[in-house]
Coordinates of N, CA and C in Angstrom, one line a residue:
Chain A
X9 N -11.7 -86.0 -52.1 CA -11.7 -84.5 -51.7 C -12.2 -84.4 -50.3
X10 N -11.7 -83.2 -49.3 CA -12.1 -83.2 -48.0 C -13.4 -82.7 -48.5
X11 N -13.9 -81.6 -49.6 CA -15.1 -80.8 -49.0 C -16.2 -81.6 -48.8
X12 N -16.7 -80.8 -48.2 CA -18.4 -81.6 -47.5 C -19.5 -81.5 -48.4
X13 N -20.4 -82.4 -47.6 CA -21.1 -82.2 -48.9 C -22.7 -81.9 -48.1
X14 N -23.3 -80.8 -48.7 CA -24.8 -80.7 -47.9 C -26.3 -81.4 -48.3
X15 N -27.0 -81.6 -47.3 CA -27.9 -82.3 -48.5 C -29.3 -81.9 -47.3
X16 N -30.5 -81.6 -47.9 CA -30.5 -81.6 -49.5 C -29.9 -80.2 -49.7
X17 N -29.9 -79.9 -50.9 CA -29.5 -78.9 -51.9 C -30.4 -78.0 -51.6
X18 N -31.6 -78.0 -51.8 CA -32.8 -76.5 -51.0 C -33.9 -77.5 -50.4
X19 N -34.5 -76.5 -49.4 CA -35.1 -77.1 -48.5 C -36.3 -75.7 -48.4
X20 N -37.4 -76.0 -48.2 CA -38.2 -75.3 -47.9 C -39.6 -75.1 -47.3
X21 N -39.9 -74.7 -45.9 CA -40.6 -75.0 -44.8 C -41.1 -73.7 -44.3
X22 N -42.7 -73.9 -43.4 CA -42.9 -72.8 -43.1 C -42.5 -72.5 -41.9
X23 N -42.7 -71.0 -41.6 CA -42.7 -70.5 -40.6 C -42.8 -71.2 -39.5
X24 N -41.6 -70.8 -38.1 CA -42.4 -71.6 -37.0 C -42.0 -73.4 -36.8
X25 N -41.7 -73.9 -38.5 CA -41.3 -75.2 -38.3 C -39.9 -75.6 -38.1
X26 N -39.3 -76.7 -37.7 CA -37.9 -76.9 -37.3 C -37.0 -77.1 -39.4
X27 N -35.6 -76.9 -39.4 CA -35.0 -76.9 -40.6 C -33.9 -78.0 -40.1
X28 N -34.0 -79.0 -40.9 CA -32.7 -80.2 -40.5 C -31.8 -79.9 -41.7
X29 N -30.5 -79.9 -41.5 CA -29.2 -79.8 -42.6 C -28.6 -80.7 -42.5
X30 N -27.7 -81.7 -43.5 CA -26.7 -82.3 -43.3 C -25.6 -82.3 -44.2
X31 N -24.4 -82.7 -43.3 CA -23.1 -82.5 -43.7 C -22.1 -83.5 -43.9
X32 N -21.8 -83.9 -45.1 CA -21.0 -85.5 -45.4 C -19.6 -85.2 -45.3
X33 N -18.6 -85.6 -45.3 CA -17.1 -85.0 -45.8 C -16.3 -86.5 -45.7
X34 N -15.5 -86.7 -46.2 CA -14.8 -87.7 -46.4 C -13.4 -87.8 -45.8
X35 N -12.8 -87.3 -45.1 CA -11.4 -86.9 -44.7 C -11.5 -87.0 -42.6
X36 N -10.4 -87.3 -42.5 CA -10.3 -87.0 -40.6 C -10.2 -85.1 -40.7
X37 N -11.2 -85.2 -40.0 CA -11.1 -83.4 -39.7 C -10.7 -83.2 -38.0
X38 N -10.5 -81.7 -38.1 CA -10.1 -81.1 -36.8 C -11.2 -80.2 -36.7
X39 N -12.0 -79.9 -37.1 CA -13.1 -79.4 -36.8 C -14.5 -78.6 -38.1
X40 N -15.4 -78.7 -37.6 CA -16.4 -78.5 -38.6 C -17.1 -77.2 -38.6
X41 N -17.5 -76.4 -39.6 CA -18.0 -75.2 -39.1 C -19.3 -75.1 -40.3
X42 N -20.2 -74.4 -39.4 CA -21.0 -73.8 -40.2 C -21.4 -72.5 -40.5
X43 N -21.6 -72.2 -41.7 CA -21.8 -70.6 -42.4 C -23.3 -70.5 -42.6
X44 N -23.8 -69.1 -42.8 CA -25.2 -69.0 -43.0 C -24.5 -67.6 -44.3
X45 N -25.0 -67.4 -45.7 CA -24.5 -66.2 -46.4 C -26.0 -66.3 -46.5
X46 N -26.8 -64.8 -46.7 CA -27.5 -64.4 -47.0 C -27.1 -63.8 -48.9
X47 N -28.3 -63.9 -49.3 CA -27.9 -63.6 -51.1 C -26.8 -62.7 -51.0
X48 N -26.0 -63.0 -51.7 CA -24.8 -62.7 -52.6 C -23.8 -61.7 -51.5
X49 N -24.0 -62.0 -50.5 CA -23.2 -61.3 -49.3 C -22.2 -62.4 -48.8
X50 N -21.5 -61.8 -47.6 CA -20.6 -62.3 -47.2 C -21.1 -63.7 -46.0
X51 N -20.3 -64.6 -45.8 CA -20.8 -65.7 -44.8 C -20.5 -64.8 -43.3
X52 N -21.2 -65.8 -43.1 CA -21.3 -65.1 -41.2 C -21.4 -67.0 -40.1
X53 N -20.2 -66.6 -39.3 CA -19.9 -67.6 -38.7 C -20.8 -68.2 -37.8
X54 N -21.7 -69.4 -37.9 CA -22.8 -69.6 -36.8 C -22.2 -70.7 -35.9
X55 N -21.2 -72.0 -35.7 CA -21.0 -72.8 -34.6 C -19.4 -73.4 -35.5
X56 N -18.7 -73.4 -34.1 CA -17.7 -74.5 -34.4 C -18.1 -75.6 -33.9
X57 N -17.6 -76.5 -34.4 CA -17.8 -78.4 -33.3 C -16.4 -79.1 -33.5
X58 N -15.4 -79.1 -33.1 CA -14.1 -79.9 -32.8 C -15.2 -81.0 -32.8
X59 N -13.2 -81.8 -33.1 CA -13.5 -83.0 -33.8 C -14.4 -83.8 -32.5
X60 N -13.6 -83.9 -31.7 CA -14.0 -84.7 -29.9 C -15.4 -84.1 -29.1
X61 N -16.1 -83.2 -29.8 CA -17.5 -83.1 -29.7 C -18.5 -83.6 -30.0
X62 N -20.0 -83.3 -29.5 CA -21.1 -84.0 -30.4 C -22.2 -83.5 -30.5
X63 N -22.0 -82.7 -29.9 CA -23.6 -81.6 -30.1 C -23.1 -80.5 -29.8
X64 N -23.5 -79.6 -29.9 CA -23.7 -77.9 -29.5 C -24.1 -77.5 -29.9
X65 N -24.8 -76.0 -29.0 CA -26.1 -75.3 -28.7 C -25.1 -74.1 -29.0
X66 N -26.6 -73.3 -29.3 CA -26.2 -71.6 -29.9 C -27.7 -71.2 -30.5
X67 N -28.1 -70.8 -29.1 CA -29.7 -70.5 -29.3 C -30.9 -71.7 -29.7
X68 N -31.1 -70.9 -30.9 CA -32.1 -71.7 -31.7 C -31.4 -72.7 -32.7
X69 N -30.1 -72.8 -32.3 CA -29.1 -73.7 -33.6 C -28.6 -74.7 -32.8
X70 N -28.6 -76.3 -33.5 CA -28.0 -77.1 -33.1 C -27.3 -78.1 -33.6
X71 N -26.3 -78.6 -33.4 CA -25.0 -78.6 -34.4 C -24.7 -80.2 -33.9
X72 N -24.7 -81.7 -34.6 CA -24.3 -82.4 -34.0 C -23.4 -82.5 -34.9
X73 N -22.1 -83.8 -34.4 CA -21.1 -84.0 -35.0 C -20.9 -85.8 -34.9
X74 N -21.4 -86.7 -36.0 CA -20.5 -88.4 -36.0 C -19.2 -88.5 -36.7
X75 N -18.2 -88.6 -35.7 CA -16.9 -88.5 -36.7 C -16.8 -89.9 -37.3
X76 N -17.7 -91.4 -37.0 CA -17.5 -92.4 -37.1 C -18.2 -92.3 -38.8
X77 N -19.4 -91.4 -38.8 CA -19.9 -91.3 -40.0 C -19.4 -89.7 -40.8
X78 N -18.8 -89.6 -40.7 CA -18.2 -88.7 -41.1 C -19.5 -87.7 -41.3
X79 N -20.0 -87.3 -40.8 CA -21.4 -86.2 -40.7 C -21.3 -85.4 -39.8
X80 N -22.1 -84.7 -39.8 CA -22.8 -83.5 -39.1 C -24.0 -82.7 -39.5
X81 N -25.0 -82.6 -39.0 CA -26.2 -81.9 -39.2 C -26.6 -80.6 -38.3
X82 N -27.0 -79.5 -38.9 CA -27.6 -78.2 -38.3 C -28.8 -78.5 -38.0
X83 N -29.6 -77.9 -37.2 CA -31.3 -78.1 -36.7 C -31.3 -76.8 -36.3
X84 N -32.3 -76.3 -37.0 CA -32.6 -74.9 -36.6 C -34.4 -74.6 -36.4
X85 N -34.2 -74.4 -35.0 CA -35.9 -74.5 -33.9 C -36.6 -73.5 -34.6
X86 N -37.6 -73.7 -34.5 CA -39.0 -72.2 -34.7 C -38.2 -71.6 -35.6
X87 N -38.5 -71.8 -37.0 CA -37.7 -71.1 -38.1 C -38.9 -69.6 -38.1
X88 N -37.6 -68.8 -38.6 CA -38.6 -67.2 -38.7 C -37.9 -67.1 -40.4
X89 N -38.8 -65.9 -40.9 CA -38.6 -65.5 -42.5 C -36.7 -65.1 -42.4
X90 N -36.3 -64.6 -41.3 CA -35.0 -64.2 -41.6 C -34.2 -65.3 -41.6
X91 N -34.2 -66.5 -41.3 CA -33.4 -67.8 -41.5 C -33.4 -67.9 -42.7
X92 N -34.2 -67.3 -43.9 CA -34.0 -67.5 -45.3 C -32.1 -67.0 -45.6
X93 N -31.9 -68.0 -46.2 CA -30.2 -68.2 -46.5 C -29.7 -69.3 -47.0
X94 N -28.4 -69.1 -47.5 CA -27.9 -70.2 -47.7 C -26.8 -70.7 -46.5
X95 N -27.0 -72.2 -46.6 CA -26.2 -72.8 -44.9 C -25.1 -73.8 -45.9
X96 N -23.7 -73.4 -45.1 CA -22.6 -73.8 -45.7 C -21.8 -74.4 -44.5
X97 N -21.2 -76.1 -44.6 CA -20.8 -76.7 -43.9 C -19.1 -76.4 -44.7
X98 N -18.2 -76.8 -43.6 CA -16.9 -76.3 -43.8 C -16.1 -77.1 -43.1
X99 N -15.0 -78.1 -43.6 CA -14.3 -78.9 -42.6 C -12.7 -78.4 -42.8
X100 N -12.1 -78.5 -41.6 CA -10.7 -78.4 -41.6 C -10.3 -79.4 -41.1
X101 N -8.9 -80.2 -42.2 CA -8.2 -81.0 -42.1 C -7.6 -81.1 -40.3
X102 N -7.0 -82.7 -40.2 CA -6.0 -82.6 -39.2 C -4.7 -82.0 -39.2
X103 N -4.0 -82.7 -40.3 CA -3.1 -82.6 -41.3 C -3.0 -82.0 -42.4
X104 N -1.8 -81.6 -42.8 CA -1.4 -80.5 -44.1 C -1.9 -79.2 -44.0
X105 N -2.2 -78.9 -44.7 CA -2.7 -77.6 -45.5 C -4.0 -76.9 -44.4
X106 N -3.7 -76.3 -43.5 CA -5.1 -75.2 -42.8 C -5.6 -74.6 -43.5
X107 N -6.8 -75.2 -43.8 CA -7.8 -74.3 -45.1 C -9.1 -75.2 -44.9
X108 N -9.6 -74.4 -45.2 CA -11.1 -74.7 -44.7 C -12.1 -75.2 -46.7
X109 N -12.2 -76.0 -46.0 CA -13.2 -76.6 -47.5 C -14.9 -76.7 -47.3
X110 N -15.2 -75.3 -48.0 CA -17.0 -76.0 -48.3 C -17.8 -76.2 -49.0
X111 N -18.7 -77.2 -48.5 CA -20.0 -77.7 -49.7 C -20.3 -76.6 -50.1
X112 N -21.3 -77.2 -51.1 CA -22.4 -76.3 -52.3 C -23.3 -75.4 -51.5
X113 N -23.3 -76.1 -50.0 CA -24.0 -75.5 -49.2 C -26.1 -76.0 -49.3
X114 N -26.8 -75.5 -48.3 CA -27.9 -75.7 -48.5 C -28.6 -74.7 -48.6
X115 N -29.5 -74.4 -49.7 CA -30.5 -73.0 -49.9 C -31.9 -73.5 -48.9
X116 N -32.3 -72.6 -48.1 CA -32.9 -72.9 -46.6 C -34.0 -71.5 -47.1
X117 N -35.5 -71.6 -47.9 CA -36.3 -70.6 -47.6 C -37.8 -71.2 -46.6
X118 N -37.9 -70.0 -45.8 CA -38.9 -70.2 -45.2 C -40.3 -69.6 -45.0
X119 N -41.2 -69.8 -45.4 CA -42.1 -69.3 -46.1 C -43.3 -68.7 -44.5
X120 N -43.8 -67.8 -45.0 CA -44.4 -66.9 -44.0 C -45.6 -67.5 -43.9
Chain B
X23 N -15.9 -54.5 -32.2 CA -14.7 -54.2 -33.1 C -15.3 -53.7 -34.5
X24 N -14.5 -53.6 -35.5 CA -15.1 -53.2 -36.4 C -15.0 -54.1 -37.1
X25 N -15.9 -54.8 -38.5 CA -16.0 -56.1 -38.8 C -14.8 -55.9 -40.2
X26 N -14.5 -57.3 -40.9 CA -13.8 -57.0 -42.2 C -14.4 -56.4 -43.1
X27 N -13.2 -55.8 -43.4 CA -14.0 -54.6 -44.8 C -13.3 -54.9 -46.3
X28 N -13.8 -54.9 -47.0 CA -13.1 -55.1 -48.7 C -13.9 -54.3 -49.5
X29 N -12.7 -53.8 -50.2 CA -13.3 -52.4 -51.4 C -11.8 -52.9 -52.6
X30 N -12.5 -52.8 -53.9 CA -14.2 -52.1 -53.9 C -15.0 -53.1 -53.4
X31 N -16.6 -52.9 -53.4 CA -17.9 -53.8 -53.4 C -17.5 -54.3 -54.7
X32 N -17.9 -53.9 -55.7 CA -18.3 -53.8 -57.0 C -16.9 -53.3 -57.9
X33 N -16.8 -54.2 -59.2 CA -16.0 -53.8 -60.2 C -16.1 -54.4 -61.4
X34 N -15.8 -53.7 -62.4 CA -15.9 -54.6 -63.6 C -14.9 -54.1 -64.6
X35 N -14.2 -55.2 -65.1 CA -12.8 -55.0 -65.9 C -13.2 -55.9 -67.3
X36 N -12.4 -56.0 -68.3 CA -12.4 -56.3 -69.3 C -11.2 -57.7 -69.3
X37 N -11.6 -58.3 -69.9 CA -10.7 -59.9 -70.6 C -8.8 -58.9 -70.7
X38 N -7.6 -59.5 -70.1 CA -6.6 -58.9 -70.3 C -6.0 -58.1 -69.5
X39 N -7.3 -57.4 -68.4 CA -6.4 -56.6 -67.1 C -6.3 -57.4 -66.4
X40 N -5.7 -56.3 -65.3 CA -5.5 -57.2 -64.2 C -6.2 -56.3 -62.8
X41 N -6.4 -56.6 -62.1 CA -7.5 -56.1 -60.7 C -6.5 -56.3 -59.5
X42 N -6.9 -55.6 -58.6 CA -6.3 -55.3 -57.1 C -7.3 -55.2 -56.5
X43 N -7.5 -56.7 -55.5 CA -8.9 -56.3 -54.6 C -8.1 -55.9 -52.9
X44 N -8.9 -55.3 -52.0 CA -8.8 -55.1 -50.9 C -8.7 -55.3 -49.9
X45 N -8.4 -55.8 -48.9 CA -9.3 -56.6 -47.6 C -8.7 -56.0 -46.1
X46 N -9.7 -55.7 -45.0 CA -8.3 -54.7 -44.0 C -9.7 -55.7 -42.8
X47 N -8.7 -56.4 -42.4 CA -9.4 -58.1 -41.5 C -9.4 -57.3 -39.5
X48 N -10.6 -57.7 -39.3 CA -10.6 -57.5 -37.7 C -9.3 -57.0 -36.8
X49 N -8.9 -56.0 -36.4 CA -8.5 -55.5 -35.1 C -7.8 -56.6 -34.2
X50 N -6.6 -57.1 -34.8 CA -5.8 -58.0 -33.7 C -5.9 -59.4 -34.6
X51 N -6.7 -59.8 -35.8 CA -6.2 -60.7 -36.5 C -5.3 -60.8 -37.4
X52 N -4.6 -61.8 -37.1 CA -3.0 -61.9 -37.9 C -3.6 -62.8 -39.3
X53 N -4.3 -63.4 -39.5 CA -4.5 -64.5 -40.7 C -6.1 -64.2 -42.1
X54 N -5.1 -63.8 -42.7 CA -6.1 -63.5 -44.1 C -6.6 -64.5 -44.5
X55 N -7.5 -64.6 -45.4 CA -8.0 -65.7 -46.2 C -8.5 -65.5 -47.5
X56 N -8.3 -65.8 -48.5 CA -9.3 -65.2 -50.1 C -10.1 -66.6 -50.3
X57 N -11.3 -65.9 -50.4 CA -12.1 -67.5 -51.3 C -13.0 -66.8 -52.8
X58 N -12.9 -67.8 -53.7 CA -13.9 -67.2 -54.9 C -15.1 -68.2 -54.9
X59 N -16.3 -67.6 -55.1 CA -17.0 -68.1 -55.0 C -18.4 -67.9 -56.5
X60 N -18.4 -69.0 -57.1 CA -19.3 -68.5 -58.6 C -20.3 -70.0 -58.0
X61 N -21.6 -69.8 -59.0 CA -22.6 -70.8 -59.1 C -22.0 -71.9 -59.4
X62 N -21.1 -72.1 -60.3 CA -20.6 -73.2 -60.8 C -19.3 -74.1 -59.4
X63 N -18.5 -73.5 -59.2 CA -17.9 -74.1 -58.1 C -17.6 -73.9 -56.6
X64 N -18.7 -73.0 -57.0 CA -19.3 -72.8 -55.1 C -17.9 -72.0 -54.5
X65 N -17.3 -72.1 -53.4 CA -16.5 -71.6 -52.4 C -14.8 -72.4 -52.5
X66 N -14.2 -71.9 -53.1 CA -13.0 -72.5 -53.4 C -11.9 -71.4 -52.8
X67 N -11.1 -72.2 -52.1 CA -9.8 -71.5 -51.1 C -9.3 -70.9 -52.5
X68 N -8.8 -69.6 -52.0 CA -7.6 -68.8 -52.4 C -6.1 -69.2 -52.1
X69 N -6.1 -68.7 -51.0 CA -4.7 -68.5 -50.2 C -5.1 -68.3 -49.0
X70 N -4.1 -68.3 -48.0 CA -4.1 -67.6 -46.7 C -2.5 -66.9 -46.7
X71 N -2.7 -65.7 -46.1 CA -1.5 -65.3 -45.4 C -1.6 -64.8 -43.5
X72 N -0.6 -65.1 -43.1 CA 0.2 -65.0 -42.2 C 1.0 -64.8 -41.2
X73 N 0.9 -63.2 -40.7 CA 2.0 -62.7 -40.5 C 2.9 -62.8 -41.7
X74 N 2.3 -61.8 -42.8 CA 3.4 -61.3 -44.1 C 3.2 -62.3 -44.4
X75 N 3.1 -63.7 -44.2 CA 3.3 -64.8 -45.7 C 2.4 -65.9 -45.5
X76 N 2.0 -65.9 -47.0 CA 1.4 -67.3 -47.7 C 1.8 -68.5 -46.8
X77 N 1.0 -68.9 -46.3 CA 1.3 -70.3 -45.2 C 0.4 -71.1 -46.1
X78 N -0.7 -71.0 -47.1 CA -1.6 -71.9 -47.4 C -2.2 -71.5 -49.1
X79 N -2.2 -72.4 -49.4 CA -2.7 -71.9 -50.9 C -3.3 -72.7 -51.5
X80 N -4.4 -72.8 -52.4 CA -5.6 -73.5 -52.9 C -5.2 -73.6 -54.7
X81 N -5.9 -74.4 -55.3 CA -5.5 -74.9 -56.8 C -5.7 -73.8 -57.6
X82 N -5.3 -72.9 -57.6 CA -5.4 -71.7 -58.8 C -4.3 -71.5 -59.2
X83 N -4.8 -70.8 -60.7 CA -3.4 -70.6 -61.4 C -2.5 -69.3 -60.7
X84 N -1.4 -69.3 -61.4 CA -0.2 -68.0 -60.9 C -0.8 -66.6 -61.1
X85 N -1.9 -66.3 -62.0 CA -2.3 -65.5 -62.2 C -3.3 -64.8 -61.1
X86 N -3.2 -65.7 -60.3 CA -3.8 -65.4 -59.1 C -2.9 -65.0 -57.8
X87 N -2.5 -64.0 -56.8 CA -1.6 -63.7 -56.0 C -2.3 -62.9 -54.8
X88 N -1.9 -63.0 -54.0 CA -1.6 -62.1 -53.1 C -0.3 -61.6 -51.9
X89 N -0.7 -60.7 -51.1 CA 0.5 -60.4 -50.3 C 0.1 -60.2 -48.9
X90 N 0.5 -59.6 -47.9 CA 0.1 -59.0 -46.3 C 0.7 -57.8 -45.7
X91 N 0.4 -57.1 -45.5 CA 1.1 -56.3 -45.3 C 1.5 -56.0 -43.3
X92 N 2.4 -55.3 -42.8 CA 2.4 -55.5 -41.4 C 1.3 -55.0 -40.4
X93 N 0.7 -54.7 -41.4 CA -0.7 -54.2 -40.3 C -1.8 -55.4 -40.9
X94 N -1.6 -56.3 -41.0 CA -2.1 -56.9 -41.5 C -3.7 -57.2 -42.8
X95 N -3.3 -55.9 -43.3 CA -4.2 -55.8 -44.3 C -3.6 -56.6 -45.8
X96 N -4.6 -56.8 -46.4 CA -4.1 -58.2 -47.3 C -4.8 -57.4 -48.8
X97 N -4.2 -57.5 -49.8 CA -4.6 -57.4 -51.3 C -4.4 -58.8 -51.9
X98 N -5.2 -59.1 -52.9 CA -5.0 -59.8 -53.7 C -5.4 -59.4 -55.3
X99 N -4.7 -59.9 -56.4 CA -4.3 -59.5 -57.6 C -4.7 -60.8 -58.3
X100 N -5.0 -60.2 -59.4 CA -4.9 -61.3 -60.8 C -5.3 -60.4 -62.2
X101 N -3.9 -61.0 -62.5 CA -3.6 -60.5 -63.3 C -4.2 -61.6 -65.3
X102 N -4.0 -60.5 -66.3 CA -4.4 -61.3 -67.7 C -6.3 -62.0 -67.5
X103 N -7.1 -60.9 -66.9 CA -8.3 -61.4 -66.4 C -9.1 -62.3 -67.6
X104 N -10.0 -63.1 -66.7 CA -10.5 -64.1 -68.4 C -11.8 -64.3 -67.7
X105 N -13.1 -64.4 -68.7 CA -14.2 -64.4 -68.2 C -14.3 -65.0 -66.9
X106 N -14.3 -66.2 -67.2 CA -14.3 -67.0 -66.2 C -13.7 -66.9 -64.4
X107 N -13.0 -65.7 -64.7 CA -12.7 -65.5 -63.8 C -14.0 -64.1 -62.0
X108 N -15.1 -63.9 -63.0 CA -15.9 -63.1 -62.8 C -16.5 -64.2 -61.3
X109 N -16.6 -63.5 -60.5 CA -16.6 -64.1 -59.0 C -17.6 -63.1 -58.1
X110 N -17.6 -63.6 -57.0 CA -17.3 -62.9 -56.2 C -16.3 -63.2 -55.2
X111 N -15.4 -62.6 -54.7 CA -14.4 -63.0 -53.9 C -14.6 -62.4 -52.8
X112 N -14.1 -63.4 -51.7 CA -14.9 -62.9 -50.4 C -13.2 -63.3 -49.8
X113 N -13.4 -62.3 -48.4 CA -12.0 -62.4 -47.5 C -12.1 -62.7 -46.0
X114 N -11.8 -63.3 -45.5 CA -11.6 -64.0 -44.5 C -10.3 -63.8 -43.4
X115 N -10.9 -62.9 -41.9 CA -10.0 -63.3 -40.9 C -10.2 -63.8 -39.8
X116 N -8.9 -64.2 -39.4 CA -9.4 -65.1 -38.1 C -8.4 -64.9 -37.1
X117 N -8.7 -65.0 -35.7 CA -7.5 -64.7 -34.9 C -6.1 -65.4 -35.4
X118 N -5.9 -66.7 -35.6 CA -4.8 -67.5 -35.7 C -4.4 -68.1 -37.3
X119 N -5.6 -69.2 -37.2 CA -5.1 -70.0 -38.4 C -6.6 -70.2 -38.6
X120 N -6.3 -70.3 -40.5 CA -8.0 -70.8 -40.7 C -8.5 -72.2 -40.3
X121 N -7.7 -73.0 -40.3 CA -8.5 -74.4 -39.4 C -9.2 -74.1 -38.4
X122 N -8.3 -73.5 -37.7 CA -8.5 -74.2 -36.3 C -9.3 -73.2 -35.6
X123 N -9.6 -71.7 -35.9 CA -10.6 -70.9 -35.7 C -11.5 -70.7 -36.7
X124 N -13.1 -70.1 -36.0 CA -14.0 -69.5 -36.9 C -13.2 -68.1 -37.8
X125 N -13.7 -68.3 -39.0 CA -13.2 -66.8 -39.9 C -14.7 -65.7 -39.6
X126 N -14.6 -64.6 -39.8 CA -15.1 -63.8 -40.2 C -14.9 -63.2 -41.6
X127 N -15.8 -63.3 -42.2 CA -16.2 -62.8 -43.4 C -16.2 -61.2 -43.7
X128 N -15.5 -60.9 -45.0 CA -15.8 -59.6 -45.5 C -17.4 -59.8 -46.1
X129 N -17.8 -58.5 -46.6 CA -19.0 -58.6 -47.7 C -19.1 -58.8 -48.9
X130 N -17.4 -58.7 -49.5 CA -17.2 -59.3 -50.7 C -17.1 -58.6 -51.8
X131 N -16.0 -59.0 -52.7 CA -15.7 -58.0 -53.8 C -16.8 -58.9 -55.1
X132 N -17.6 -58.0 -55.6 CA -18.2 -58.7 -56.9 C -17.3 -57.9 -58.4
X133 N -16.9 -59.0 -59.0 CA -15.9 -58.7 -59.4 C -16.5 -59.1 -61.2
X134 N -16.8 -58.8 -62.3 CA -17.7 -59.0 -63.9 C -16.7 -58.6 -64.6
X135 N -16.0 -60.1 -65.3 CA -15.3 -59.5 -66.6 C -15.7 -59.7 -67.9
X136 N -15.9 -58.6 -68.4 CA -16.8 -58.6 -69.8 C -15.4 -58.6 -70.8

């Protein structure tokens, strides 16, 4: 299966401290995305990373990409209470079907 | 711009109907997206449409559809509803194609069939 896979599954840290995510997937992708849904709402798009990248920035968010290890991890600096969410990695194929596949995602609370 | 919108929020049908959800995708996006998303199997593709048509479709039964219309607002249907089908379904546009751009997200139809 292409979907990714996040780990851990919840994570929980205080205020102020950094949040590390990671993202497995098993397939050649064309690019990786990450989602943030806040409870039972809609996802909200936080970084693309094509395949031929390896890091990128977007604020307090940083996004690497090993295509050799089929990974990618989120780091998110000086966590505040609103970072509380769930973080969902998302891969799109090279080939076939354009459709985006994501993990279970990671439950991310940050405690005050 | 104004963000995706889907109505209803909220609905709840009985085992046997069938539902019509809504989705009217960003200002100049041509490409829809449906995903359902329960505890149990997390975020599972729908379909995509187009420009008017299905270009992509994910492992669900027939009972599951949609269409696009020229302004590109998108409904999706399912019909003979079965608990299990109780979701939330969230919609997805994007300038081009869902690969290869970020989607933007609706807020999602929550959808309880008793």
């Amino acid at each position: 299966s292409q979907q990714g896979e996040e780990d851990p599954q919840a994570l929980s840290i205080q205020e102020g401290e950094n949040a590390t995510m990671n993202c497995s997937y098993k397939t050649s992708i064309n690019n990786l995305q990450w989602y943030r849904q806040n409870s039972g709402r809609g996802l909200v798009h936080l970084i693309l990373i094509r395949s031929n990248e390896r890091e990128k920035h977007s604020g307090r968010l940083r996004v690497t990409l090993d295509t050799s290890k089929k990974s990618s991890s989120l780091l998110i600096t000086a966590s505040r209470a609103a970072d509380t969410a769930s973080y969902f990695c998302a891969t799109a194929r090279i080939q076939g079907a354009q459709k985006l596949a994501f993990g279970q995602g990671t439950r991310l609370t940050i405690n005050p | 711009k104004a963000g995706v919108t889907q109505t209803p929020r909220y609905l709840i049908k009985t085992r046997g109907q069938q539902v019509t959800l809504s989705c009217s995708p960003i200002s100049g996006h041509r490409s829809v997206s449906w995903y359902q998303q329960t505890p149990g199997q997390g975020l599972q593709f729908l379909f995509e449409y187009f420009s008017e048509t299905q270009r992509n479709k994910g492992n669900f039964p027939g009972r599951f559809s949609g269409r696009q219309f020229s302004n590109s607002r998108s409904e999706m249907n399912v019909s003979t509803l079965e608990l299990g089908d109780s979701a939330l379904y969230l919609c997805a546009s994007s300038l081009q194609g869902t690969g290869s751009y970020e989607q933007y997200f609706g807020p999602g139809t929550r959808l309880t069939v008793t």
